[in-house]
Amino acid sequence: MDVLRLATRESPLALWQTQHVADLLRAAHPDLHVELVPMSTRGDRILDQSLASIGGKGLFLKELEVAMLEQRADAAVHSLKDVPMQLDGPFALAAVLKRADPFDAFVSNRWATLDELPPGACVGSSSLRRQAQLRARRPDLVIEDLRGNVGTRLRKLDEDQYDAIILACAGLQRLGLDARIRQRLVAPAWLPAVAQGAIAIECRDDDAATRALCAALEHAPTRNCVDAERAMNLRLHGSCHVPVAGYATLDGANLHLQGLVGDASSGELVRADASGSATSPVTLGEQVAERLLAGGADALLARLETSAR
């Protein structure tokens, strides 16, 4: 294969990530010509409704997957946190790159930390996971939805539509906007989205040539961690309707996973964690999910699913 075509969303962050993957592929395979195939997805176009109400994060993948099926692209680059736990159709994750900063960022023009916000301050976030943790930590705040790419969200903050917003550290860092991070919201007090900070390459499962090329970018420690997080989420049937957070860390042969299920309306949180062998990340993810369910997440999830219908 002399040419590899990478499908990507058209947002500045998605383009940065895909260009980053292209550069790494060219470095790994000097004779390879890599082309970007930018396209708009339904998730990018509909900005006046929450992701949960229009079908979830999978809306960011569909058009890119169609392009691969129609042979207009060989692979697609995604933020792994946006990739459903189970891929539809004949697709596979050909590579998971080394994870960047996995945590959330508190961004404000006036306040240095989340705890410094005055009562009644307005915080913007479209993520139910972030909203649940915000309500648990600061029930006095006003929390409003916030959609759009990173630049759009920062512009709304700068126009004083919000007192603060919550974004992913990795996205800000990749766009050279590190200075906008006032506070990193870190584990164990605050848990990120499952697989946050990791970039994945998706391709057709039967495309052996593309899979072989992308395998050069695989980072096994990151794959172990995100496999545990995603297995937990899958067991919990996590979706945009269900605020689930997970964060795994690797220490030698030991893998530790922290999990959380929350309610964005009440701020109720259920937490659990466990450690296990790095060779069995899926087993660890399922174990933490079972602990969450036994700890009260089963009733919480049932209530959330009923209200989402």
PDB file of C-alpha atoms in Angstrom:
ATOM      1  CA  MET A   1       0.000   0.000   0.000  1.00  0.00           C
ATOM      2  CA  ASP A   2       1.548   3.319  -1.140  1.00  0.00           C
ATOM      3  CA  VAL A   3      -1.288   5.625  -0.099  1.00  0.00           C
ATOM      4  CA  LEU A   4      -3.269   5.636   3.148  1.00  0.00           C
ATOM      5  CA  ARG A   5      -6.392   7.814   3.377  1.00  0.00           C
ATOM      6  CA  LEU A   6      -7.457   8.934   6.855  1.00  0.00           C
ATOM      7  CA  ALA A   7     -11.049  10.040   7.368  1.00  0.00           C
ATOM      8  CA  THR A   8     -11.511  12.757   9.962  1.00  0.00           C
ATOM      9  CA  ARG A   9     -14.044  15.185  11.325  1.00  0.00           C
ATOM     10  CA  GLU A  10     -13.504  18.784  10.260  1.00  0.00           C
ATOM     11  CA  SER A  11     -13.151  20.381  13.696  1.00  0.00           C
ATOM     12  CA  PRO A  12      -9.746  21.936  14.450  1.00  0.00           C
ATOM     13  CA  LEU A  13      -9.085  19.374  17.195  1.00  0.00           C
ATOM     14  CA  ALA A  14     -10.019  16.406  14.994  1.00  0.00           C
ATOM     15  CA  LEU A  15      -7.834  17.739  12.183  1.00  0.00           C
ATOM     16  CA  TRP A  16      -4.932  18.209  14.599  1.00  0.00           C
ATOM     17  CA  GLN A  17      -5.292  14.650  15.853  1.00  0.00           C
ATOM     18  CA  THR A  18      -5.472  13.218  12.346  1.00  0.00           C
ATOM     19  CA  GLN A  19      -2.487  15.239  11.174  1.00  0.00           C
ATOM     20  CA  HIS A  20      -0.613  13.972  14.245  1.00  0.00           C
ATOM     21  CA  VAL A  21      -1.443  10.384  13.293  1.00  0.00           C
ATOM     22  CA  ALA A  22      -0.433  11.087   9.678  1.00  0.00           C
ATOM     23  CA  ASP A  23       2.948  12.442  10.803  1.00  0.00           C
ATOM     24  CA  LEU A  24       3.559   9.392  13.003  1.00  0.00           C
ATOM     25  CA  LEU A  25       2.621   7.029  10.173  1.00  0.00           C
ATOM     26  CA  ARG A  26       4.972   8.820   7.755  1.00  0.00           C
ATOM     27  CA  ALA A  27       7.768   8.557  10.310  1.00  0.00           C
ATOM     28  CA  ALA A  28       7.106   4.839  10.810  1.00  0.00           C
ATOM     29  CA  HIS A  29       6.726   4.159   7.079  1.00  0.00           C
ATOM     30  CA  PRO A  30       8.892   6.648   5.098  1.00  0.00           C
ATOM     31  CA  ASP A  31       7.594   5.483   1.709  1.00  0.00           C
ATOM     32  CA  LEU A  32       3.931   5.859   2.691  1.00  0.00           C
ATOM     33  CA  HIS A  33       1.863   8.752   1.347  1.00  0.00           C
ATOM     34  CA  VAL A  34      -0.850   9.725   3.851  1.00  0.00           C
ATOM     35  CA  GLU A  35      -3.860  11.812   2.830  1.00  0.00           C
ATOM     36  CA  LEU A  36      -6.518  13.403   5.039  1.00  0.00           C
ATOM     37  CA  VAL A  37     -10.178  13.036   4.076  1.00  0.00           C
ATOM     38  CA  PRO A  38     -12.079  15.656   6.154  1.00  0.00           C
ATOM     39  CA  MET A  39     -15.860  15.349   6.483  1.00  0.00           C
ATOM     40  CA  SER A  40     -18.716  16.687   8.574  1.00  0.00           C
ATOM     41  CA  THR A  41     -20.665  14.354  10.855  1.00  0.00           C
ATOM     42  CA  ARG A  42     -24.201  14.664  12.172  1.00  0.00           C
ATOM     43  CA  GLY A  43     -22.810  15.121  15.677  1.00  0.00           C
ATOM     44  CA  ASP A  44     -20.883  18.166  14.455  1.00  0.00           C
ATOM     45  CA  ARG A  45     -23.821  19.701  12.601  1.00  0.00           C
ATOM     46  CA  ILE A  46     -26.515  19.517  15.294  1.00  0.00           C
ATOM     47  CA  LEU A  47     -25.390  21.885  18.035  1.00  0.00           C
ATOM     48  CA  ASP A  48     -28.698  23.075  19.487  1.00  0.00           C
ATOM     49  CA  GLN A  49     -29.517  19.749  21.183  1.00  0.00           C
ATOM     50  CA  SER A  50     -27.669  17.584  23.697  1.00  0.00           C
ATOM     51  CA  LEU A  51     -25.761  14.567  22.406  1.00  0.00           C
ATOM     52  CA  ALA A  52     -27.922  12.275  24.509  1.00  0.00           C
ATOM     53  CA  SER A  53     -31.106  13.534  22.852  1.00  0.00           C
ATOM     54  CA  ILE A  54     -29.884  13.011  19.269  1.00  0.00           C
ATOM     55  CA  GLY A  55     -28.340   9.594  19.621  1.00  0.00           C
ATOM     56  CA  GLY A  56     -25.051   9.815  21.481  1.00  0.00           C
ATOM     57  CA  LYS A  57     -21.394  10.027  20.633  1.00  0.00           C
ATOM     58  CA  GLY A  58     -21.656   7.413  17.888  1.00  0.00           C
ATOM     59  CA  LEU A  59     -22.957  10.222  15.675  1.00  0.00           C
ATOM     60  CA  PHE A  60     -19.347  11.361  15.312  1.00  0.00           C
ATOM     61  CA  LEU A  61     -18.396   8.047  13.645  1.00  0.00           C
ATOM     62  CA  LYS A  62     -21.114   7.121  11.165  1.00  0.00           C
ATOM     63  CA  GLU A  63     -20.105   9.216   8.157  1.00  0.00           C
ATOM     64  CA  LEU A  64     -16.468   8.209   8.617  1.00  0.00           C
ATOM     65  CA  GLU A  65     -17.409   4.524   8.734  1.00  0.00           C
ATOM     66  CA  VAL A  66     -19.513   4.881   5.575  1.00  0.00           C
ATOM     67  CA  ALA A  67     -16.479   6.406   3.834  1.00  0.00           C
ATOM     68  CA  MET A  68     -14.428   3.332   4.757  1.00  0.00           C
ATOM     69  CA  LEU A  69     -17.146   0.952   3.560  1.00  0.00           C
ATOM     70  CA  GLU A  70     -17.376   2.819   0.253  1.00  0.00           C
ATOM     71  CA  GLN A  71     -13.580   2.702  -0.162  1.00  0.00           C
ATOM     72  CA  ARG A  72     -13.267   6.506   0.034  1.00  0.00           C
ATOM     73  CA  ALA A  73     -11.037   6.146   3.086  1.00  0.00           C
ATOM     74  CA  ASP A  74      -8.860   3.399   4.518  1.00  0.00           C
ATOM     75  CA  ALA A  75      -9.016   4.362   8.189  1.00  0.00           C
ATOM     76  CA  ALA A  76     -10.501   6.939  10.534  1.00  0.00           C
ATOM     77  CA  VAL A  77      -8.990   8.795  13.464  1.00  0.00           C
ATOM     78  CA  HIS A  78     -11.079   9.331  16.605  1.00  0.00           C
ATOM     79  CA  SER A  79     -10.896  10.541  20.157  1.00  0.00           C
ATOM     80  CA  LEU A  80     -11.366   7.131  21.763  1.00  0.00           C
ATOM     81  CA  LYS A  81     -13.765   8.572  24.350  1.00  0.00           C
ATOM     82  CA  ASP A  82     -16.200   9.197  21.448  1.00  0.00           C
ATOM     83  CA  VAL A  83     -16.036   5.601  20.168  1.00  0.00           C
ATOM     84  CA  PRO A  84     -18.893   3.272  21.231  1.00  0.00           C
ATOM     85  CA  MET A  85     -17.937   0.294  23.380  1.00  0.00           C
ATOM     86  CA  GLN A  86     -18.925  -2.058  20.564  1.00  0.00           C
ATOM     87  CA  LEU A  87     -18.200  -1.074  16.969  1.00  0.00           C
ATOM     88  CA  ASP A  88     -20.947  -1.576  14.407  1.00  0.00           C
ATOM     89  CA  GLY A  89     -20.279  -3.642  11.322  1.00  0.00           C
ATOM     90  CA  PRO A  90     -16.928  -4.902  10.080  1.00  0.00           C
ATOM     91  CA  PHE A  91     -14.687  -2.485  11.961  1.00  0.00           C
ATOM     92  CA  ALA A  92     -11.816  -2.793  14.425  1.00  0.00           C
ATOM     93  CA  LEU A  93      -9.524  -0.518  16.404  1.00  0.00           C
ATOM     94  CA  ALA A  94      -6.262  -0.965  14.540  1.00  0.00           C
ATOM     95  CA  ALA A  95      -4.235   1.063  17.039  1.00  0.00           C
ATOM     96  CA  VAL A  96      -4.547   3.007  20.257  1.00  0.00           C
ATOM     97  CA  LEU A  97      -1.890   5.703  20.631  1.00  0.00           C
ATOM     98  CA  LYS A  98      -0.092   6.715  23.822  1.00  0.00           C
ATOM     99  CA  ARG A  99      -2.533   8.548  26.028  1.00  0.00           C
ATOM    100  CA  ALA A 100      -2.207  12.274  26.609  1.00  0.00           C
ATOM    101  CA  ASP A 101      -3.482  14.084  29.726  1.00  0.00           C
ATOM    102  CA  PRO A 102      -6.668  12.148  30.651  1.00  0.00           C
ATOM    103  CA  PHE A 103      -8.192  14.729  32.995  1.00  0.00           C
ATOM    104  CA  ASP A 104     -10.751  17.520  32.756  1.00  0.00           C
ATOM    105  CA  ALA A 105      -9.872  21.212  32.867  1.00  0.00           C
ATOM    106  CA  PHE A 106     -11.632  23.942  34.817  1.00  0.00           C
ATOM    107  CA  VAL A 107     -11.588  27.021  32.557  1.00  0.00           C
ATOM    108  CA  SER A 108     -12.618  30.457  33.758  1.00  0.00           C
ATOM    109  CA  ASN A 109     -11.614  34.059  33.104  1.00  0.00           C
ATOM    110  CA  ARG A 110     -12.295  35.177  36.684  1.00  0.00           C
ATOM    111  CA  TRP A 111     -11.921  32.212  39.016  1.00  0.00           C
ATOM    112  CA  ALA A 112      -8.818  30.085  39.593  1.00  0.00           C
ATOM    113  CA  THR A 113     -10.520  26.933  40.869  1.00  0.00           C
ATOM    114  CA  LEU A 114     -13.883  25.228  40.890  1.00  0.00           C
ATOM    115  CA  ASP A 115     -14.185  25.689  44.628  1.00  0.00           C
ATOM    116  CA  GLU A 116     -13.655  29.460  44.310  1.00  0.00           C
ATOM    117  CA  LEU A 117     -16.782  29.938  42.187  1.00  0.00           C
ATOM    118  CA  PRO A 118     -19.434  31.917  44.090  1.00  0.00           C
ATOM    119  CA  PRO A 119     -22.846  30.360  44.815  1.00  0.00           C
ATOM    120  CA  GLY A 120     -25.120  30.555  41.777  1.00  0.00           C
ATOM    121  CA  ALA A 121     -22.258  30.792  39.279  1.00  0.00           C
ATOM    122  CA  CYS A 122     -23.050  29.374  35.824  1.00  0.00           C
ATOM    123  CA  VAL A 123     -20.894  26.497  34.567  1.00  0.00           C
ATOM    124  CA  GLY A 124     -21.164  25.141  31.030  1.00  0.00           C
ATOM    125  CA  SER A 125     -20.815  21.475  30.111  1.00  0.00           C
ATOM    126  CA  SER A 126     -22.690  19.174  27.755  1.00  0.00           C
ATOM    127  CA  SER A 127     -21.337  16.052  29.471  1.00  0.00           C
ATOM    128  CA  LEU A 128     -23.696  14.331  31.911  1.00  0.00           C
ATOM    129  CA  ARG A 129     -20.622  12.819  33.580  1.00  0.00           C
ATOM    130  CA  ARG A 130     -19.208  16.275  34.247  1.00  0.00           C
ATOM    131  CA  GLN A 131     -22.601  17.599  35.305  1.00  0.00           C
ATOM    132  CA  ALA A 132     -23.042  14.772  37.851  1.00  0.00           C
ATOM    133  CA  GLN A 133     -19.658  15.445  39.424  1.00  0.00           C
ATOM    134  CA  LEU A 134     -20.278  19.188  39.423  1.00  0.00           C
ATOM    135  CA  ARG A 135     -23.586  18.739  41.254  1.00  0.00           C
ATOM    136  CA  ALA A 136     -22.009  16.386  43.771  1.00  0.00           C
ATOM    137  CA  ARG A 137     -19.202  18.826  44.524  1.00  0.00           C
ATOM    138  CA  ARG A 138     -21.061  22.132  44.146  1.00  0.00           C
ATOM    139  CA  PRO A 139     -24.858  21.726  44.354  1.00  0.00           C
ATOM    140  CA  ASP A 140     -25.184  25.520  44.554  1.00  0.00           C
ATOM    141  CA  LEU A 141     -24.017  26.082  40.963  1.00  0.00           C
ATOM    142  CA  VAL A 142     -26.169  26.630  37.876  1.00  0.00           C
ATOM    143  CA  ILE A 143     -25.161  24.072  35.245  1.00  0.00           C
ATOM    144  CA  GLU A 144     -26.109  24.628  31.603  1.00  0.00           C
ATOM    145  CA  ASP A 145     -25.478  22.674  28.403  1.00  0.00           C
ATOM    146  CA  LEU A 146     -22.564  23.707  26.217  1.00  0.00           C
ATOM    147  CA  ARG A 147     -22.076  22.283  22.700  1.00  0.00           C
ATOM    148  CA  GLY A 148     -19.682  23.079  19.866  1.00  0.00           C
ATOM    149  CA  ASN A 149     -15.980  22.622  19.206  1.00  0.00           C
ATOM    150  CA  VAL A 150     -13.307  23.856  21.610  1.00  0.00           C
ATOM    151  CA  GLY A 151     -13.075  27.286  19.983  1.00  0.00           C
ATOM    152  CA  THR A 152     -16.841  27.787  20.079  1.00  0.00           C
ATOM    153  CA  ARG A 153     -17.018  26.841  23.747  1.00  0.00           C
ATOM    154  CA  LEU A 154     -14.193  29.196  24.687  1.00  0.00           C
ATOM    155  CA  ARG A 155     -15.825  32.014  22.716  1.00  0.00           C
ATOM    156  CA  LYS A 156     -19.064  31.557  24.653  1.00  0.00           C
ATOM    157  CA  LEU A 157     -17.090  31.735  27.894  1.00  0.00           C
ATOM    158  CA  ASP A 158     -15.321  34.881  26.718  1.00  0.00           C
ATOM    159  CA  GLU A 159     -18.697  36.427  25.862  1.00  0.00           C
ATOM    160  CA  ASP A 160     -19.686  35.951  29.529  1.00  0.00           C
ATOM    161  CA  GLN A 161     -22.392  33.409  28.736  1.00  0.00           C
ATOM    162  CA  TYR A 162     -20.811  31.274  31.490  1.00  0.00           C
ATOM    163  CA  ASP A 163     -18.687  31.936  34.565  1.00  0.00           C
ATOM    164  CA  ALA A 164     -16.689  28.785  33.866  1.00  0.00           C
ATOM    165  CA  ILE A 165     -16.683  25.772  31.567  1.00  0.00           C
ATOM    166  CA  ILE A 166     -15.268  22.256  31.820  1.00  0.00           C
ATOM    167  CA  LEU A 167     -13.211  20.912  28.903  1.00  0.00           C
ATOM    168  CA  ALA A 168     -10.714  18.101  28.354  1.00  0.00           C
ATOM    169  CA  CYS A 169      -7.117  19.014  29.175  1.00  0.00           C
ATOM    170  CA  ALA A 170      -5.841  17.022  26.183  1.00  0.00           C
ATOM    171  CA  GLY A 171      -7.942  18.963  23.685  1.00  0.00           C
ATOM    172  CA  LEU A 172      -6.737  22.314  24.986  1.00  0.00           C
ATOM    173  CA  GLN A 173      -3.117  21.154  25.060  1.00  0.00           C
ATOM    174  CA  ARG A 174      -3.252  19.769  21.514  1.00  0.00           C
ATOM    175  CA  LEU A 175      -4.545  23.100  20.228  1.00  0.00           C
ATOM    176  CA  GLY A 176      -1.860  25.081  22.049  1.00  0.00           C
ATOM    177  CA  LEU A 177      -4.357  26.460  24.566  1.00  0.00           C
ATOM    178  CA  ASP A 178      -2.675  25.218  27.745  1.00  0.00           C
ATOM    179  CA  ALA A 179      -2.849  28.717  29.211  1.00  0.00           C
ATOM    180  CA  ARG A 180      -6.649  28.486  29.377  1.00  0.00           C
ATOM    181  CA  ILE A 181      -6.432  25.653  31.946  1.00  0.00           C
ATOM    182  CA  ARG A 182      -6.933  27.188  35.390  1.00  0.00           C
ATOM    183  CA  GLN A 183      -7.220  23.896  37.272  1.00  0.00           C
ATOM    184  CA  ARG A 184      -6.809  20.237  36.371  1.00  0.00           C
ATOM    185  CA  LEU A 185      -9.608  18.151  37.895  1.00  0.00           C
ATOM    186  CA  VAL A 186      -7.795  14.951  38.795  1.00  0.00           C
ATOM    187  CA  ALA A 187      -8.460  11.488  40.215  1.00  0.00           C
ATOM    188  CA  PRO A 188      -9.542  10.232  42.624  1.00  0.00           C
ATOM    189  CA  ALA A 189     -11.715  13.232  43.512  1.00  0.00           C
ATOM    190  CA  TRP A 190     -12.765  13.781  39.885  1.00  0.00           C
ATOM    191  CA  LEU A 191     -12.813  11.022  37.260  1.00  0.00           C
ATOM    192  CA  PRO A 192     -12.519  11.544  33.492  1.00  0.00           C
ATOM    193  CA  ALA A 193     -14.515   9.988  30.693  1.00  0.00           C
ATOM    194  CA  VAL A 194     -13.627   6.437  29.769  1.00  0.00           C
ATOM    195  CA  ALA A 195     -10.576   6.523  27.431  1.00  0.00           C
ATOM    196  CA  GLN A 196     -10.303  10.326  27.602  1.00  0.00           C
ATOM    197  CA  GLY A 197      -6.997  11.585  26.203  1.00  0.00           C
ATOM    198  CA  ALA A 198      -6.442   8.566  23.939  1.00  0.00           C
ATOM    199  CA  ILE A 199      -6.512   8.661  20.130  1.00  0.00           C
ATOM    200  CA  ALA A 200      -7.636   5.561  18.211  1.00  0.00           C
ATOM    201  CA  ILE A 201      -7.408   4.503  14.590  1.00  0.00           C
ATOM    202  CA  GLU A 202     -10.390   2.566  13.224  1.00  0.00           C
ATOM    203  CA  CYS A 203     -10.357   0.545  10.014  1.00  0.00           C
ATOM    204  CA  ARG A 204     -12.199  -2.304   8.344  1.00  0.00           C
ATOM    205  CA  ASP A 205     -11.575  -5.541  10.177  1.00  0.00           C
ATOM    206  CA  ASP A 206     -10.704  -7.363   6.945  1.00  0.00           C
ATOM    207  CA  ASP A 207      -8.189  -4.732   5.763  1.00  0.00           C
ATOM    208  CA  ALA A 208      -4.980  -6.489   6.765  1.00  0.00           C
ATOM    209  CA  ALA A 209      -2.709  -4.012   4.983  1.00  0.00           C
ATOM    210  CA  THR A 210      -4.109  -0.982   6.831  1.00  0.00           C
ATOM    211  CA  ARG A 211      -4.102  -2.812  10.148  1.00  0.00           C
ATOM    212  CA  ALA A 212      -0.433  -3.703   9.686  1.00  0.00           C
ATOM    213  CA  LEU A 213       0.528  -0.099   8.921  1.00  0.00           C
ATOM    214  CA  CYS A 214      -1.386   1.294  11.903  1.00  0.00           C
ATOM    215  CA  ALA A 215      -0.018  -1.339  14.296  1.00  0.00           C
ATOM    216  CA  ALA A 216       3.265   0.589  14.389  1.00  0.00           C
ATOM    217  CA  LEU A 217       1.511   3.277  16.469  1.00  0.00           C
ATOM    218  CA  GLU A 218       0.031   0.918  19.055  1.00  0.00           C
ATOM    219  CA  HIS A 219       0.868   1.757  22.699  1.00  0.00           C
ATOM    220  CA  ALA A 220       0.270  -1.388  24.727  1.00  0.00           C
ATOM    221  CA  PRO A 221       0.113   0.243  28.196  1.00  0.00           C
ATOM    222  CA  THR A 222      -2.575   2.675  27.007  1.00  0.00           C
ATOM    223  CA  ARG A 223      -4.499  -0.151  25.334  1.00  0.00           C
ATOM    224  CA  ASN A 224      -4.472  -2.098  28.621  1.00  0.00           C
ATOM    225  CA  CYS A 225      -5.850   0.869  30.553  1.00  0.00           C
ATOM    226  CA  VAL A 226      -8.573   1.809  28.087  1.00  0.00           C
ATOM    227  CA  ASP A 227      -9.594  -1.839  27.600  1.00  0.00           C
ATOM    228  CA  ALA A 228     -10.320  -2.027  31.338  1.00  0.00           C
ATOM    229  CA  GLU A 229     -12.247   1.262  31.298  1.00  0.00           C
ATOM    230  CA  ARG A 230     -14.245   0.323  28.203  1.00  0.00           C
ATOM    231  CA  ALA A 231     -15.058  -3.157  29.558  1.00  0.00           C
ATOM    232  CA  MET A 232     -16.453  -1.540  32.696  1.00  0.00           C
ATOM    233  CA  ASN A 233     -18.528   0.855  30.611  1.00  0.00           C
ATOM    234  CA  LEU A 234     -19.810  -1.945  28.389  1.00  0.00           C
ATOM    235  CA  ARG A 235     -20.954  -3.988  31.401  1.00  0.00           C
ATOM    236  CA  LEU A 236     -22.756  -0.898  32.715  1.00  0.00           C
ATOM    237  CA  HIS A 237     -24.330  -0.272  29.283  1.00  0.00           C
ATOM    238  CA  GLY A 238     -22.817   3.191  29.470  1.00  0.00           C
ATOM    239  CA  SER A 239     -24.043   5.769  26.969  1.00  0.00           C
ATOM    240  CA  CYS A 240     -24.624   9.493  26.687  1.00  0.00           C
ATOM    241  CA  HIS A 241     -27.754   8.925  28.786  1.00  0.00           C
ATOM    242  CA  VAL A 242     -25.693   7.451  31.633  1.00  0.00           C
ATOM    243  CA  PRO A 243     -22.949   9.433  33.400  1.00  0.00           C
ATOM    244  CA  VAL A 244     -20.109   6.910  33.690  1.00  0.00           C
ATOM    245  CA  ALA A 245     -16.486   7.780  34.481  1.00  0.00           C
ATOM    246  CA  GLY A 246     -13.458   5.529  34.583  1.00  0.00           C
ATOM    247  CA  TYR A 247      -9.732   5.833  34.994  1.00  0.00           C
ATOM    248  CA  ALA A 248      -7.172   3.030  34.932  1.00  0.00           C
ATOM    249  CA  THR A 249      -3.487   3.271  35.817  1.00  0.00           C
ATOM    250  CA  LEU A 250      -0.720   0.779  35.189  1.00  0.00           C
ATOM    251  CA  ASP A 251       2.035   0.059  37.715  1.00  0.00           C
ATOM    252  CA  GLY A 252       4.292  -2.658  36.367  1.00  0.00           C
ATOM    253  CA  ALA A 253       2.144  -5.764  36.023  1.00  0.00           C
ATOM    254  CA  ASN A 254      -0.625  -4.300  38.185  1.00  0.00           C
ATOM    255  CA  LEU A 255      -3.626  -2.485  36.772  1.00  0.00           C
ATOM    256  CA  HIS A 256      -5.835  -0.310  38.996  1.00  0.00           C
ATOM    257  CA  LEU A 257      -9.260   0.913  37.865  1.00  0.00           C
ATOM    258  CA  GLN A 258     -11.506   3.523  39.473  1.00  0.00           C
ATOM    259  CA  GLY A 259     -15.113   3.743  38.305  1.00  0.00           C
ATOM    260  CA  LEU A 260     -18.066   6.037  38.908  1.00  0.00           C
ATOM    261  CA  VAL A 261     -21.742   6.187  37.977  1.00  0.00           C
ATOM    262  CA  GLY A 262     -23.611   9.425  38.626  1.00  0.00           C
ATOM    263  CA  ASP A 263     -26.899  11.242  38.308  1.00  0.00           C
ATOM    264  CA  ALA A 264     -26.599  14.636  36.602  1.00  0.00           C
ATOM    265  CA  SER A 265     -29.865  15.831  38.158  1.00  0.00           C
ATOM    266  CA  SER A 266     -29.238  14.960  41.801  1.00  0.00           C
ATOM    267  CA  GLY A 267     -25.455  14.719  41.992  1.00  0.00           C
ATOM    268  CA  GLU A 268     -25.702  11.222  43.454  1.00  0.00           C
ATOM    269  CA  LEU A 269     -22.452   9.302  42.812  1.00  0.00           C
ATOM    270  CA  VAL A 270     -21.601   5.621  43.205  1.00  0.00           C
ATOM    271  CA  ARG A 271     -17.882   4.778  43.244  1.00  0.00           C
ATOM    272  CA  ALA A 272     -15.850   1.557  43.163  1.00  0.00           C
ATOM    273  CA  ASP A 273     -12.316   0.462  42.367  1.00  0.00           C
ATOM    274  CA  ALA A 274     -10.196  -2.674  42.117  1.00  0.00           C
ATOM    275  CA  SER A 275      -6.756  -3.872  41.084  1.00  0.00           C
ATOM    276  CA  GLY A 276      -5.771  -6.824  38.945  1.00  0.00           C
ATOM    277  CA  SER A 277      -3.331  -8.224  36.443  1.00  0.00           C
ATOM    278  CA  ALA A 278      -2.453  -6.075  33.449  1.00  0.00           C
ATOM    279  CA  THR A 279      -2.899  -9.195  31.333  1.00  0.00           C
ATOM    280  CA  SER A 280      -6.647  -9.296  32.144  1.00  0.00           C
ATOM    281  CA  PRO A 281      -7.963  -5.741  31.689  1.00  0.00           C
ATOM    282  CA  VAL A 282     -11.434  -6.832  30.589  1.00  0.00           C
ATOM    283  CA  THR A 283     -11.858  -8.987  33.693  1.00  0.00           C
ATOM    284  CA  LEU A 284     -10.857  -6.040  35.885  1.00  0.00           C
ATOM    285  CA  GLY A 285     -13.290  -3.737  34.100  1.00  0.00           C
ATOM    286  CA  GLU A 286     -16.145  -6.172  34.611  1.00  0.00           C
ATOM    287  CA  GLN A 287     -15.185  -6.613  38.278  1.00  0.00           C
ATOM    288  CA  VAL A 288     -15.356  -2.866  38.943  1.00  0.00           C
ATOM    289  CA  ALA A 289     -18.670  -2.685  37.090  1.00  0.00           C
ATOM    290  CA  GLU A 290     -20.094  -5.436  39.302  1.00  0.00           C
ATOM    291  CA  ARG A 291     -18.920  -3.573  42.404  1.00  0.00           C
ATOM    292  CA  LEU A 292     -20.586  -0.415  41.153  1.00  0.00           C
ATOM    293  CA  LEU A 293     -23.834  -2.273  40.494  1.00  0.00           C
ATOM    294  CA  ALA A 294     -23.737  -3.912  43.912  1.00  0.00           C
ATOM    295  CA  GLY A 295     -23.039  -0.536  45.496  1.00  0.00           C
ATOM    296  CA  GLY A 296     -26.236   1.029  44.188  1.00  0.00           C
ATOM    297  CA  ALA A 297     -25.491   1.786  40.554  1.00  0.00           C
ATOM    298  CA  ASP A 298     -28.052  -0.805  39.424  1.00  0.00           C
ATOM    299  CA  ALA A 299     -30.948   1.202  40.866  1.00  0.00           C
ATOM    300  CA  LEU A 300     -29.425   4.463  39.673  1.00  0.00           C
ATOM    301  CA  LEU A 301     -28.989   3.165  36.121  1.00  0.00           C
ATOM    302  CA  ALA A 302     -32.534   1.800  36.032  1.00  0.00           C
ATOM    303  CA  ARG A 303     -33.881   5.190  37.104  1.00  0.00           C
ATOM    304  CA  LEU A 304     -31.780   7.036  34.512  1.00  0.00           C
ATOM    305  CA  GLU A 305     -32.767   4.718  31.683  1.00  0.00           C
ATOM    306  CA  THR A 306     -36.442   5.061  32.566  1.00  0.00           C
ATOM    307  CA  SER A 307     -36.254   8.855  32.596  1.00  0.00           C
ATOM    308  CA  ALA A 308     -34.372   8.873  29.268  1.00  0.00           C
ATOM    309  CA  ARG A 309     -37.167   7.071  27.435  1.00  0.00           C
TER     310      ARG A 309
END
